[in-house]
XYZ file of C-alpha atoms in Angstrom:
627
model
C -2.549 16.292 -52.492
C -1.150 14.975 -49.216
C 0.311 18.419 -48.444
C -3.078 20.083 -48.954
C -4.896 17.509 -46.834
C -2.232 17.800 -44.152
C -2.814 21.549 -44.013
C -6.580 21.027 -43.879
C -6.243 18.570 -40.997
C -4.731 21.273 -38.813
C -7.871 23.387 -39.291
C -10.317 20.704 -38.115
C -11.773 21.033 -34.632
C -13.281 17.543 -34.218
C -10.606 15.093 -33.001
C -12.226 12.031 -34.599
C -12.128 13.675 -38.037
C -8.501 14.719 -37.497
C -7.548 11.176 -36.523
C -9.223 9.698 -39.607
C -7.433 12.112 -41.935
C -4.069 11.407 -40.306
C -4.625 7.658 -40.602
C -5.624 7.967 -44.278
C -2.621 10.142 -45.058
C -0.269 7.703 -43.371
C -1.801 4.796 -45.272
C -1.443 6.606 -48.620
C 2.219 7.362 -47.862
C 2.778 3.651 -47.211
C 0.812 2.520 -50.270
C 2.378 4.917 -52.773
C 5.794 3.189 -53.085
C 4.013 -0.178 -53.145
C 1.859 1.017 -56.038
C 4.834 2.411 -57.944
C 6.837 -0.794 -57.561
C 3.758 -2.829 -58.507
C 3.322 -0.857 -61.735
C 7.032 -1.201 -62.540
C 6.945 -4.972 -61.937
C 3.859 -5.428 -64.125
C 5.346 -3.432 -67.027
C 8.625 -5.351 -66.961
C 6.944 -8.762 -66.777
C 4.465 -7.811 -69.506
C 7.328 -6.808 -71.762
C 9.058 -10.138 -71.235
C 5.849 -12.155 -71.786
C 6.219 -13.694 -68.347
C 3.342 -15.938 -67.187
C 3.516 -14.064 -63.856
C 2.261 -10.846 -65.450
C -1.332 -11.741 -64.440
C -0.278 -12.013 -60.783
C 1.588 -8.719 -61.030
C -1.493 -7.097 -62.564
C -3.685 -8.317 -59.686
C -1.284 -6.833 -57.138
C -1.146 -3.544 -59.016
C -4.951 -3.369 -59.249
C -5.372 -4.231 -55.574
C -2.960 -1.509 -54.455
C -4.505 1.028 -56.810
C -7.937 0.243 -55.392
C -6.620 0.537 -51.819
C -5.245 4.009 -52.587
C -8.599 4.948 -54.120
C -10.453 3.800 -50.989
C -8.262 5.996 -48.786
C -8.772 8.996 -51.081
C -12.542 8.424 -51.011
C -12.405 8.353 -47.218
C -10.464 11.632 -47.151
C -13.050 13.258 -49.414
C -15.895 11.930 -47.274
C -14.420 13.229 -44.023
C -13.621 16.639 -45.508
C -17.260 16.952 -46.541
C -18.600 16.302 -43.026
C -20.176 19.330 -41.396
C -20.710 18.127 -37.822
C -19.026 15.873 -35.273
C -21.956 13.493 -35.050
C -21.880 12.610 -38.731
C -18.972 10.236 -38.249
C -19.823 8.823 -34.840
C -18.965 5.145 -34.627
C -21.819 4.824 -32.144
C -24.414 5.980 -34.677
C -27.765 4.234 -34.541
C -28.544 1.120 -36.558
C -30.482 3.009 -39.249
C -27.468 5.213 -40.051
C -25.074 2.274 -40.081
C -27.347 0.222 -42.343
C -27.527 3.158 -44.735
C -23.715 3.329 -44.828
C -23.521 -0.421 -45.447
C -25.921 -0.069 -48.366
C -23.737 2.667 -49.877
C -20.638 0.473 -49.511
C -22.365 -2.400 -51.303
C -23.396 -0.111 -54.159
C -19.797 1.119 -54.554
C -18.497 -2.460 -54.913
C -21.378 -3.799 -57.026
C -20.194 -2.880 -60.537
C -16.680 -4.266 -60.075
C -18.108 -7.505 -58.691
C -20.502 -7.838 -61.643
C -17.678 -7.183 -64.132
C -15.684 -10.027 -62.577
C -18.646 -12.397 -62.746
C -19.278 -11.596 -66.434
C -15.618 -12.009 -67.446
C -15.324 -15.742 -68.038
C -11.522 -15.485 -68.290
C -11.097 -13.749 -64.921
C -9.212 -15.889 -62.432
C -9.727 -16.307 -58.667
C -8.120 -13.628 -56.535
C -8.769 -10.732 -58.922
C -9.892 -7.367 -57.571
C -13.436 -8.053 -58.782
C -13.689 -11.125 -56.573
C -12.360 -9.030 -53.693
C -15.135 -6.483 -54.343
C -17.671 -9.315 -54.235
C -16.368 -10.522 -50.882
C -16.447 -6.930 -49.598
C -20.152 -6.861 -50.465
C -20.702 -10.070 -48.508
C -18.776 -8.721 -45.514
C -20.892 -5.550 -45.592
C -24.044 -7.652 -45.716
C -22.947 -9.524 -42.587
C -22.450 -6.190 -40.820
C -26.019 -5.334 -41.846
C -27.245 -8.648 -40.424
C -25.802 -7.682 -37.059
C -27.817 -4.446 -37.120
C -31.162 -5.751 -38.325
C -34.062 -4.828 -36.013
C -35.807 -8.042 -37.082
C -33.884 -11.265 -36.216
C -35.622 -13.120 -39.072
C -34.263 -10.633 -41.612
C -30.794 -11.129 -40.135
C -31.029 -14.905 -40.557
C -32.159 -14.561 -44.185
C -29.208 -12.252 -44.936
C -26.740 -14.653 -43.287
C -28.134 -17.613 -45.248
C -27.952 -15.690 -48.525
C -24.333 -14.724 -47.823
C -23.489 -18.368 -47.093
C -25.160 -19.463 -50.357
C -23.210 -16.898 -52.379
C -19.910 -17.921 -50.767
C -20.526 -21.561 -51.714
C -21.407 -20.583 -55.288
C -18.293 -18.387 -55.599
C -16.089 -21.263 -54.410
C -17.627 -23.550 -57.033
C -17.155 -20.919 -59.744
C -13.510 -20.425 -58.766
C -12.845 -24.150 -59.063
C -14.258 -24.182 -62.585
C -12.341 -21.093 -63.693
C -9.092 -22.325 -62.150
C -9.411 -25.535 -64.184
C -9.996 -23.613 -67.444
C -13.767 -24.174 -67.528
C -14.811 -20.551 -67.106
C -16.676 -20.651 -70.470
C -18.664 -23.772 -69.586
C -22.428 -23.690 -69.287
C -22.165 -24.617 -65.604
C -19.741 -21.761 -64.844
C -21.871 -19.182 -66.666
C -24.998 -20.389 -64.881
C -23.217 -20.061 -61.557
C -22.069 -16.524 -62.391
C -25.600 -15.512 -63.346
C -26.989 -17.117 -60.199
C -24.495 -15.196 -58.052
C -25.537 -11.919 -59.695
C -29.170 -12.667 -58.857
C -28.265 -13.543 -55.263
C -26.316 -10.298 -54.893
C -29.353 -8.362 -56.095
C -31.475 -10.206 -53.510
C -28.916 -9.432 -50.840
C -28.950 -5.736 -51.661
C -32.753 -5.723 -51.485
C -32.670 -7.413 -48.087
C -30.237 -4.812 -46.725
C -32.392 -2.031 -48.172
C -35.432 -3.546 -46.476
C -33.564 -3.779 -43.159
C -32.427 -0.158 -43.489
C -36.003 1.008 -44.111
C -37.309 -1.019 -41.157
C -34.640 0.395 -38.830
C -35.416 3.947 -39.954
C -39.154 3.478 -39.358
C -38.718 1.844 -35.968
C -36.099 4.341 -34.778
C -33.909 1.412 -33.670
C -30.874 2.461 -31.640
C -27.470 0.857 -31.467
C -27.293 -2.209 -29.274
C -24.326 -3.149 -27.124
C -21.564 -4.692 -29.263
C -18.731 -5.445 -26.828
C -18.708 -7.982 -24.028
C -18.431 -5.272 -21.380
C -21.357 -3.220 -22.707
C -23.429 -6.351 -23.342
C -22.957 -7.490 -19.740
C -23.994 -4.047 -18.498
C -27.128 -4.044 -20.677
C -28.017 -7.582 -19.608
C -27.625 -6.833 -15.884
C -29.775 -3.703 -16.185
C -32.543 -5.892 -17.565
C -32.052 -8.588 -14.935
C -32.371 -6.099 -12.080
C -35.951 -5.442 -13.193
C -37.131 -7.981 -15.793
C -40.674 -6.566 -15.753
C -39.541 -3.143 -17.006
C -39.870 -2.420 -20.750
C -36.430 -1.854 -22.317
C -37.299 -2.424 -26.000
C -35.826 -5.907 -25.704
C -32.245 -4.601 -25.475
C -31.408 -6.559 -22.324
C -32.574 -9.882 -23.733
C -30.843 -9.229 -27.074
C -27.597 -8.361 -25.271
C -27.863 -11.578 -23.246
C -28.409 -13.692 -26.339
C -25.545 -11.886 -28.085
C -23.209 -12.835 -25.211
C -24.279 -16.473 -25.512
C -23.808 -16.426 -29.303
C -20.343 -14.847 -28.946
C -19.457 -17.469 -26.340
C -20.339 -20.268 -28.744
C -18.398 -18.638 -31.582
C -15.400 -18.315 -29.277
C -15.750 -21.950 -28.173
C -15.714 -23.031 -31.834
C -12.211 -21.560 -32.181
C -10.843 -23.455 -29.174
C -9.287 -26.917 -29.410
C -11.374 -29.801 -28.058
C -10.965 -30.149 -24.330
C -12.065 -29.081 -20.887
C -12.026 -25.318 -21.533
C -14.153 -25.625 -24.650
C -16.641 -27.974 -22.971
C -16.951 -25.684 -19.956
C -17.575 -22.641 -22.139
C -20.260 -24.439 -24.149
C -21.926 -25.693 -20.969
C -22.094 -22.148 -19.578
C -23.625 -20.971 -22.857
C -26.233 -23.737 -22.763
C -27.102 -23.091 -19.102
C -27.451 -19.351 -19.740
C -29.666 -20.005 -22.770
C -32.015 -22.184 -20.694
C -32.342 -19.363 -18.152
C -32.905 -16.619 -20.727
C -35.563 -18.699 -22.476
C -37.375 -19.219 -19.181
C -37.167 -15.535 -18.240
C -38.242 -14.381 -21.688
C -41.282 -16.651 -21.543
C -42.261 -15.313 -18.108
C -41.871 -11.701 -19.262
C -43.978 -12.288 -22.360
C -46.725 -13.708 -20.130
C -46.638 -10.600 -17.926
C -44.915 -12.418 -15.054
C -41.605 -10.519 -15.125
C -42.134 -9.159 -11.619
C -42.958 -12.464 -9.936
C -40.624 -14.196 -7.429
C -40.141 -16.965 -9.979
C -38.902 -14.483 -12.600
C -36.590 -12.802 -10.096
C -35.126 -16.179 -9.110
C -34.466 -17.034 -12.770
C -32.962 -13.570 -13.340
C -30.649 -14.067 -10.349
C -29.503 -17.448 -11.665
C -28.981 -15.973 -15.137
C -26.908 -13.086 -13.738
C -24.608 -15.578 -12.022
C -24.255 -17.613 -15.220
C -23.466 -14.492 -17.257
C -20.749 -13.462 -14.810
C -19.221 -16.943 -15.025
C -19.545 -16.879 -18.807
C -17.873 -13.465 -19.158
C -14.956 -14.576 -16.943
C -14.555 -17.764 -18.962
C -14.646 -15.807 -22.240
C -12.084 -13.276 -20.986
C -9.719 -16.093 -19.997
C -10.240 -17.908 -23.301
C -9.490 -14.749 -25.288
C -6.299 -14.179 -23.293
C -5.172 -17.752 -23.981
C -5.846 -17.338 -27.726
C -3.884 -14.089 -27.846
C -0.994 -15.698 -25.958
C -0.830 -18.649 -28.358
C -1.816 -17.144 -31.724
C 0.464 -14.095 -31.432
C 3.462 -16.031 -30.132
C 5.476 -16.205 -33.384
C 3.964 -13.641 -35.737
C 6.869 -13.477 -38.178
C 7.907 -17.121 -38.545
C 5.570 -18.137 -41.409
C 6.544 -15.003 -43.395
C 10.243 -15.860 -43.048
C 9.530 -19.396 -44.241
C 7.574 -18.062 -47.245
C 10.423 -15.676 -48.123
C 12.964 -18.501 -47.974
C 10.810 -20.650 -50.255
C 10.267 -17.809 -52.763
C 14.003 -17.048 -53.020
C 15.214 -20.662 -53.029
C 17.807 -21.466 -55.755
C 16.432 -22.885 -59.014
C 18.120 -26.240 -58.414
C 16.276 -26.758 -55.111
C 14.324 -30.073 -55.279
C 10.516 -29.691 -55.283
C 10.948 -25.929 -55.246
C 7.405 -25.014 -56.325
C 5.726 -27.624 -54.108
C 7.625 -26.351 -51.073
C 6.617 -22.796 -51.943
C 2.934 -23.751 -52.151
C 3.142 -25.483 -48.779
C 4.707 -22.408 -47.156
C 2.190 -20.119 -48.881
C -0.714 -22.146 -47.500
C 0.812 -22.065 -44.018
C 1.291 -18.302 -44.242
C -2.308 -17.754 -45.377
C -3.588 -19.938 -42.537
C -1.428 -18.051 -40.050
C -2.769 -14.709 -41.303
C -6.374 -15.893 -41.075
C -5.778 -16.993 -37.485
C -4.339 -13.596 -36.538
C -7.254 -11.764 -38.166
C -9.909 -13.938 -36.519
C -8.263 -13.738 -33.103
C -8.053 -9.966 -33.460
C -11.756 -9.698 -34.209
C -12.674 -12.056 -31.367
C -10.532 -10.117 -28.906
C -12.064 -6.814 -29.989
C -15.558 -8.079 -29.191
C -14.807 -10.139 -26.090
C -11.991 -8.444 -24.185
C -11.578 -5.453 -21.898
C -11.692 -2.874 -24.701
C -13.392 0.174 -23.238
C -13.294 2.745 -26.044
C -15.111 2.672 -29.356
C -11.996 3.912 -31.177
C -9.888 1.022 -29.854
C -12.421 -1.413 -31.278
C -12.396 0.425 -34.594
C -8.580 0.353 -34.658
C -8.478 -3.418 -34.068
C -11.081 -4.159 -36.746
C -9.453 -1.774 -39.235
C -6.004 -3.289 -38.725
C -7.380 -6.828 -38.950
C -9.103 -5.990 -42.238
C -5.921 -4.480 -43.675
C -4.024 -7.611 -42.674
C -6.626 -9.818 -44.366
C -6.373 -7.728 -47.547
C -2.565 -7.790 -47.558
C -2.096 -11.533 -47.047
C -3.003 -12.634 -50.609
C -0.849 -9.781 -51.966
C 2.142 -11.114 -50.040
C 1.633 -14.587 -51.504
C 1.115 -13.275 -55.042
C 4.206 -11.058 -54.965
C 6.211 -13.954 -53.488
C 5.058 -16.178 -56.346
C 6.215 -13.580 -58.869
C 9.674 -13.652 -57.247
C 9.633 -17.468 -57.318
C 8.827 -17.592 -61.042
C 11.149 -14.724 -62.002
C 14.384 -15.171 -60.003
C 16.715 -12.215 -60.212
C 13.958 -9.782 -61.295
C 14.862 -6.725 -59.215
C 11.520 -4.950 -59.560
C 9.685 -8.071 -58.392
C 11.993 -8.446 -55.375
C 11.590 -4.763 -54.498
C 7.805 -5.043 -54.689
C 7.785 -8.221 -52.574
C 9.917 -6.558 -49.894
C 7.591 -3.520 -49.744
C 4.466 -5.661 -49.454
C 6.165 -7.840 -46.835
C 7.101 -4.792 -44.786
C 3.566 -3.447 -44.990
C 2.199 -6.790 -43.770
C 4.789 -6.968 -40.972
C 3.951 -3.413 -39.825
C 0.249 -4.219 -39.709
C 0.693 -7.463 -37.805
C 2.969 -5.719 -35.295
C 0.341 -3.015 -34.862
C -2.346 -5.661 -34.357
C -0.200 -7.433 -31.760
C 0.275 -4.178 -29.867
C -3.478 -3.552 -29.938
C -4.072 -7.077 -28.631
C -1.666 -6.517 -25.752
C -3.322 -3.202 -24.919
C -6.876 -4.524 -25.083
C -6.487 -7.919 -23.422
C -7.116 -8.169 -19.679
C -3.624 -7.923 -18.173
C -4.110 -10.377 -15.319
C -5.664 -12.995 -17.622
C -2.831 -12.474 -20.112
C -0.146 -12.891 -17.445
C -1.834 -15.980 -16.015
C -2.221 -17.596 -19.450
C 1.392 -16.806 -20.392
C 2.733 -18.265 -17.141
C 0.710 -21.446 -17.721
C 2.024 -21.667 -21.292
C 5.637 -21.309 -20.101
C 5.091 -24.148 -17.617
C 3.708 -26.287 -20.477
C 6.760 -25.466 -22.612
C 8.960 -26.425 -19.665
C 7.225 -29.806 -19.347
C 7.729 -30.468 -23.054
C 11.445 -29.718 -22.731
C 11.673 -32.208 -19.859
C 10.032 -34.819 -22.094
C 12.445 -33.934 -24.903
C 15.408 -34.418 -22.566
C 14.232 -37.952 -21.809
C 13.919 -38.794 -25.527
C 17.022 -36.760 -26.515
C 14.901 -34.704 -28.957
C 17.133 -31.693 -29.606
C 14.683 -30.001 -31.995
C 11.895 -30.065 -29.406
C 14.260 -28.490 -26.872
C 15.078 -25.705 -29.350
C 11.444 -25.051 -30.252
C 10.117 -24.930 -26.694
C 13.031 -22.921 -25.314
C 12.434 -20.388 -28.105
C 8.760 -20.274 -27.119
C 9.685 -19.589 -23.486
C 11.946 -16.727 -24.614
C 9.220 -15.258 -26.842
C 6.608 -15.492 -24.099
C 8.974 -13.841 -21.634
C 9.520 -10.956 -24.037
C 5.747 -10.542 -24.409
C 5.485 -10.426 -20.605
C 8.102 -7.669 -20.547
C 6.277 -5.662 -23.229
C 2.945 -5.862 -21.404
C 4.613 -5.061 -18.078
C 6.129 -1.931 -19.630
C 2.665 -0.873 -20.819
C 1.386 -1.261 -17.266
C 4.234 0.919 -15.971
C 3.446 3.578 -18.590
C -0.264 3.514 -17.709
C 0.241 3.865 -13.963
C 0.904 7.020 -11.940
C 1.848 5.166 -8.751
C 5.657 5.360 -8.266
C 5.663 2.420 -5.805
C 3.875 0.184 -8.307
C 6.137 1.362 -11.129
C 9.237 0.599 -9.074
C 7.988 -2.851 -8.033
C 7.108 -3.831 -11.599
C 10.320 -2.433 -13.034
C 12.447 -4.422 -10.570
C 10.546 -7.618 -11.413
C 10.937 -6.913 -15.138
C 14.667 -6.246 -14.852
C 15.150 -9.637 -13.171
C 13.276 -11.405 -15.986
C 15.156 -9.443 -18.640
C 18.466 -10.580 -17.150
C 17.619 -14.283 -16.877
C 16.162 -14.857 -20.391
C 19.569 -14.820 -22.194
C 21.009 -17.205 -19.576
C 18.127 -19.645 -20.036
C 18.571 -19.529 -23.832
C 22.341 -20.037 -23.523
C 21.916 -23.100 -21.304
C 19.166 -24.454 -23.586
C 21.581 -24.266 -26.528
C 24.179 -26.228 -24.583
C 21.536 -28.776 -23.652
C 20.526 -29.091 -27.320
C 24.058 -30.108 -28.269
C 24.108 -32.797 -25.578
C 20.569 -33.531 -24.326
C 21.697 -36.515 -22.267
C 24.176 -34.477 -20.201
C 22.892 -34.301 -16.637
C 25.050 -31.233 -15.946
C 23.624 -29.315 -18.919
C 20.155 -30.354 -17.817
C 20.716 -29.070 -14.290
C 22.132 -25.769 -15.595
C 19.108 -25.205 -17.800
C 16.642 -26.135 -15.030
C 18.307 -23.719 -12.624
C 17.966 -20.735 -14.955
C 14.495 -21.743 -16.138
C 13.265 -22.007 -12.541
C 14.508 -18.476 -11.918
C 12.743 -17.346 -15.102
C 9.442 -18.910 -14.010
C 9.768 -17.243 -10.592
C 10.347 -13.883 -12.309
C 7.275 -14.335 -14.487
C 5.237 -15.213 -11.404
C 6.626 -12.126 -9.685
C 5.454 -9.868 -12.510
C 2.009 -11.504 -12.487
C 1.705 -10.925 -8.744
C 2.903 -7.350 -9.149
C 0.045 -6.511 -11.558
C -2.525 -8.365 -9.452
C -4.456 -5.910 -7.272
C -3.552 -6.157 -3.586
C -6.706 -5.563 -1.567
C -7.743 -5.991 2.045
C -10.162 -8.864 2.681
C -13.686 -7.529 2.532
C -17.203 -8.892 1.979
C -18.171 -10.111 -1.516
C -19.171 -7.446 -4.065
C -22.814 -6.460 -4.214
C -24.976 -8.528 -6.539
C -26.908 -7.012 -9.474
C -29.877 -6.904 -7.107
C -28.210 -4.656 -4.517
C -30.485 -1.793 -5.553
C -33.408 -3.819 -4.255
C -31.738 -4.613 -0.893
C -32.547 -2.865 2.387
C -30.197 0.132 2.406
C -30.264 0.194 6.207
C -28.064 -2.902 6.079
C -25.252 -0.909 4.446
C -22.666 0.834 6.601
C -19.543 2.806 5.787
C -16.585 2.178 7.998
C -13.015 3.409 7.905
C -10.136 1.138 8.642
C -6.986 2.834 9.760
C -4.393 2.087 7.096
C -0.978 0.749 8.133
C 2.138 1.872 6.261
C 2.303 -1.450 4.415
C -1.282 -1.000 3.263
C -0.394 2.342 1.715
C 2.242 0.581 -0.364
C -0.396 -1.801 -1.685
C -3.102 0.709 -2.470
C -2.432 2.261 -5.850
C -4.239 3.713 -8.771
C -5.553 1.006 -11.076
C -3.702 0.688 -14.338
C -5.486 0.479 -17.653
C -6.539 -3.168 -17.536
C -6.315 -4.148 -13.870
C -9.311 -4.410 -11.579
C -10.119 -1.140 -9.793
C -8.628 -0.646 -6.319
C -9.927 1.774 -3.700
C -7.589 4.706 -3.084
C -7.170 5.893 0.527
C -9.325 8.850 1.631
C -7.617 12.086 2.711
C -7.739 11.014 6.382
C -5.408 8.076 5.699
C -8.077 5.386 6.082
C -9.326 2.901 3.493
C -13.021 3.165 2.654
C -14.805 -0.204 2.772
C -18.472 -0.924 2.176
C -19.795 -3.632 4.510
C -22.882 -5.524 3.407
C -25.060 -7.705 5.631
C -25.228 -10.973 3.700
C -28.430 -12.014 5.460
C -30.529 -9.632 3.362
C-alpha cells in the first residue's frame, strides 16, 4: 500500500496534498513496527495469563487505531479534486462541517466504552470520547454566535467532570453500580446534546456565510488595528472579535505563568485593554464610532494592544526556554524505574511517582506548544498546523509510554515487552524533538535569546548560593542547566545563519557561536571540580572565570541577532493613514562603510531592517511628530 501511495504522491500537483501524503506515509512507517511489537507483546502476555495483558491490549488497540486514522487521511486526500478542498484557511462553515464529521466517526467507539461496565480508564473508547470533546472545543472557537460557543464549552466541561467520576468508580471495581451506570447514560445524553449544538453552529455559520477569523496573535493584531484605524466602518465585527480574542489569549497565557510580576503585568494589560474595548464597542453600537471620543479610545486601545502583544511574545519565549530545557530527563527516569531490579525497595511506588512526573512533563510540553503556536511569531498556516499536529501526537503517545513501561515493570525479562517499550519511547522522543525544533523556529529569536540569557544569569546566582552552603547537588543541577541553555542558543543561532543570506551577518554570528561552543566544556569541567570541593576558593574562581566568558559569549550572540539600525523617528502609529501626508518627507542619508556592515537582510524571526538603495544611501522616512 505504501508503495502505491508513494507512486501516487509523485503525480499530485498541489503541494499541500503532497505534503499531507508524505507525512501520513512517514507516520505509518513509524507506527507499523510499533503495532507489530504491540501485537506480539499482547499475545505472549495473554498466553501466560499475565495481569498486564489488559495494558498490552490497550496499547495494541491505540496503535491500530492510529494506523487506521492515517490510512483514512490518505484516502481522504486522494479523493480531493481541487486545491481549495483542503485549505487550512477554509471558512468557519467548512471547518464546523469537518468537526461534525470527526465527532460522528468517534461516536460509536465512545458509546461502546460507556456501555461496557468492565472497561477501564485509558481504553481506546475513552480516548475516542475525549477526541469528541476536543473537536467540540474546536467548534466552539468557530461559532458565529458567542452564546452558542459558551454553551458548547460548558457542556464539554460537564462531560469531562462526569467522565472523571465514572473513571474513579470503574477503577475501584464499581463499574456495575447504579451510580456508574447512571453516569454513563448521562454522558451519552450529553454527547448527543453536544453533537446537536455543533450541528446547530454549523448550520448557522453556513446561513450567515461566516468567514474565518484571525487565529494567531500576529493576524489578530492586524485585524484589530484595521478596526481601530476607523472604528465607525462596518467590518462584520471581526476587529472587535480579534481584540477580545487577544485579551482572552493573554489571560490564558497568564494562567500558565507562576505568580509574580510578569503574570500581574500581563493580567493588568488584559484588564486595561478590556475596559477600552468595552468603551469603544459601546460607542460604535450607539453610532458614535467616528467621534473624537471614539478615536481617542481607539488610540489608547491600540497602544495597550501593542504593549500586550509584546508582553505575550516575551512570556511565550520564557515558557519555551524553561519548559523545553530538559525534554528527555523525565523519560530517562521513567525507564530507570521500569527496569529496576525486583529487589529494589518500593519499586512500584517509585515507578508510579516517575510515571506521574513524566505525564505532567508531557502535558506541559503539549500546552506550551499550543500556546506558542497561537501567540508567537508563526507566520505560515502550515507551521501552525505542524505544531498542533505534533503536540497532539505527543499527547496521544504519552499514556502509551507509561502503559508499555508498566508492562515492562510487571514482566521483567519479557523481551517483546522491552522491544515494544523501546519503540514507543523512540517515537515519543522523536516527536518531542520535532516539537522542540518547531518551537525554536517559531519563537521570536530576540525574545528567546533575551530570556535564555536571563535564565543563565539566574542559574549562575543559584550556583553562587550553592557555593556558600556547600550544596554540591545544586551546583551540578544549575551548571547542567547553563550547559543545556547554551546548546539551545547555539542551535537557534545556527538556524539564524541558515535563514540569512548576508555573509557579514553569517560570519559575525558564526564567530560568536564558535566562542560559546569552545567555552561550554571548560565551564562544565570547572563546575565538576567545584562540585567535589565546593568550599575551595580556587575552584570557585576557576568556575567563575569560565562562566563569565560563557555569559559574555551568550550576550555576544544576542547582540549579533539584534537588528542594528540608525536612530530614526518612532514608527508611524496605526493612525498614520489619517495624518497630513505633506508632513512626510523622504531623505537619503549617505551610508558609511560601517553602516553597510550593519545593514543586512532580516532573518526569519528578527525585526525587519531597511536594505540600502542602489545609490548606496539608507532610505529613512521622517515624520513630523507635531501632527
